[in-house]
Tab-separated table of C-alpha atoms in Angstrom:
chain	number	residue	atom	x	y	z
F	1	UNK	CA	11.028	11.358	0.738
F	2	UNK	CA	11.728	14.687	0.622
F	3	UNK	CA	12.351	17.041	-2.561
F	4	UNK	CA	16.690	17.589	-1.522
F	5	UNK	CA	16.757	13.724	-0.859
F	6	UNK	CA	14.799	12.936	-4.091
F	7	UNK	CA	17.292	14.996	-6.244
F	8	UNK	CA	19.770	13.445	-4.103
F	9	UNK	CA	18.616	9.989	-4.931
F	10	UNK	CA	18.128	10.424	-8.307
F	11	UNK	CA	21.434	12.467	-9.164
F	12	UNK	CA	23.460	9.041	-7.114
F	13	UNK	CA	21.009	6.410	-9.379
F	14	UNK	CA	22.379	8.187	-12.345
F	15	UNK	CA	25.735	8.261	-11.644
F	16	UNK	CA	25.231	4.378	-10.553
F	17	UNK	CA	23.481	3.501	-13.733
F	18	UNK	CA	25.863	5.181	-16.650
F	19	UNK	CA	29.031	4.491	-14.546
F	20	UNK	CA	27.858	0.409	-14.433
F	21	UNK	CA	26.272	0.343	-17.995
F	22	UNK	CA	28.929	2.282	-19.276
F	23	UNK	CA	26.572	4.742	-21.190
F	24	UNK	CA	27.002	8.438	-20.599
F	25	UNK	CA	24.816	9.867	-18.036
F	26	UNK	CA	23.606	12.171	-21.031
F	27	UNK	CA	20.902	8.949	-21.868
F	28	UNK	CA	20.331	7.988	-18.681
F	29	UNK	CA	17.000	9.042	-16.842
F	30	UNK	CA	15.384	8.491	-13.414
F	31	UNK	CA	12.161	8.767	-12.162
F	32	UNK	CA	10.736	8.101	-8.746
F	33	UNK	CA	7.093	7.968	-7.957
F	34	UNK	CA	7.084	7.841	-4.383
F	35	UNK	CA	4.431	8.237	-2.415
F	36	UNK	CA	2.597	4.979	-3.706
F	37	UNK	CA	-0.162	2.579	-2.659
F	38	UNK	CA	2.066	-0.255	-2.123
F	39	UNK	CA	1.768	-3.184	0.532
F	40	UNK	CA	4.822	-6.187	0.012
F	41	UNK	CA	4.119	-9.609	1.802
F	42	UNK	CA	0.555	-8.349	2.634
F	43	UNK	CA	2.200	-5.528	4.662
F	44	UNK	CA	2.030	-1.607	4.699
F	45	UNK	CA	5.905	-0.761	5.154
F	46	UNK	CA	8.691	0.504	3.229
F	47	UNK	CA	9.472	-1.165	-0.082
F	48	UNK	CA	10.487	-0.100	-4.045
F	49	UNK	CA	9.634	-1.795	-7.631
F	50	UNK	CA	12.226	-0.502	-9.943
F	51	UNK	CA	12.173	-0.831	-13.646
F	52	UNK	CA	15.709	-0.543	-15.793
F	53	UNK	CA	16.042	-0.353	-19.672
F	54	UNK	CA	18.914	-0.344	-21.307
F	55	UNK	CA	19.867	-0.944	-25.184
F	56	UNK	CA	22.924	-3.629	-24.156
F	57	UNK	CA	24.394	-3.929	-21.236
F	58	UNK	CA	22.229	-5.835	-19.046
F	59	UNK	CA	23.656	-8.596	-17.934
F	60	UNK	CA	24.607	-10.677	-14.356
F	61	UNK	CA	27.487	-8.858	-13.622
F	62	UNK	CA	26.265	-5.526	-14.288
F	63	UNK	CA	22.700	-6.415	-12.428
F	64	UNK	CA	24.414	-7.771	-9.337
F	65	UNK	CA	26.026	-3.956	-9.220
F	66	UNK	CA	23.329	-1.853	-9.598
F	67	UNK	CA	21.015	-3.697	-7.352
F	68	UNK	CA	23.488	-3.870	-4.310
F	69	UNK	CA	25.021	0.174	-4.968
F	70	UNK	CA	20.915	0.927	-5.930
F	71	UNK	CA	20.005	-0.919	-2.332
F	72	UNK	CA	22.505	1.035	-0.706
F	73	UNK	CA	21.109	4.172	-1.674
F	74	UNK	CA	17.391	2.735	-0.715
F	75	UNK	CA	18.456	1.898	2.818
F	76	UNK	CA	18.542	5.602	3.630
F	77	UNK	CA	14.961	5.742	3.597
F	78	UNK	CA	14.545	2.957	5.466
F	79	UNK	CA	13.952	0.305	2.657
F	80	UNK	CA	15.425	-3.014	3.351
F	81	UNK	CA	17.053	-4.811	0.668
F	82	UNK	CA	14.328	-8.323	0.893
F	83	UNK	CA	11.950	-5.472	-0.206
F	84	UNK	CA	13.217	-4.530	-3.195
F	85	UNK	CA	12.666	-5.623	-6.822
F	86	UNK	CA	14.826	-4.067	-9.842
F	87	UNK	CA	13.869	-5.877	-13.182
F	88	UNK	CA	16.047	-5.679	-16.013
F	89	UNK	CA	14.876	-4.836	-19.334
F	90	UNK	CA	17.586	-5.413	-22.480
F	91	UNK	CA	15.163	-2.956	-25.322
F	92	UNK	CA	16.358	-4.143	-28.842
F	93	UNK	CA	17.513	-0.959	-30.868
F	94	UNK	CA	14.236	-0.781	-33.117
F	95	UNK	CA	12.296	-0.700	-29.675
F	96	UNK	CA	13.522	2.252	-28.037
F	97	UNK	CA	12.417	5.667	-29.735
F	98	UNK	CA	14.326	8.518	-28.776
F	99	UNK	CA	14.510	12.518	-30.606
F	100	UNK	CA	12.150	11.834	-33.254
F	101	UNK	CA	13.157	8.144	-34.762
F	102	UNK	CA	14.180	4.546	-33.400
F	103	UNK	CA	18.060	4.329	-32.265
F	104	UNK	CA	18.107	1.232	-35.404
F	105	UNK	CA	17.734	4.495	-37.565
């Protein structure tokens, strides 16, 4: 993946993830680490692990829409969508640390 369609990716992911979540894109972040040993089904080929945490918000309706818009994006670089897993993480508020304390306070 190159560095314009990384940005690329990560700017749509964003967009995908606070517009479906409902949380402004201010809290949202994105990382890809491409560029990974990876083999899926014992083979060497295209395929993505994806990790999402939100505080709320994770539930079917919202999963179903980020993993077919987040597969959409993926099949640009030539990932199909039977080799991709998104797992969905709901944090509790005393869990997730952000600017110096807990969002529970």
């Amino acid at each position: 993946m190159g560095k314009e369609a990384k940005l690329a990716f990560m700017q749509k992911a964003s967009k995908i993830v606070s517009e479906v979540l409902g949380k402004p894109e201010t809290c949202v972040a994105i990382a890809v680490l491409d560029n990974q040993s990876m083999i899926w089904a014992g083979e060497d080929t295209p395929c993505c692990l994806g990790t999402l945490n939100s505080l709320g918000a994770i539930n079917l309706e919202n999963n179903g829409q980020i993993t077919a818009q987040v597969s959409e994006l993926l099949s640009e670089f030539s990932i199909p969508n039977d080799r991709i897993y998104i797992a969905f993480n709901d944090i509790a508020r005393e869990n997730m640390g952000w600017s110096g304390k807990t969002f529970a306070g």
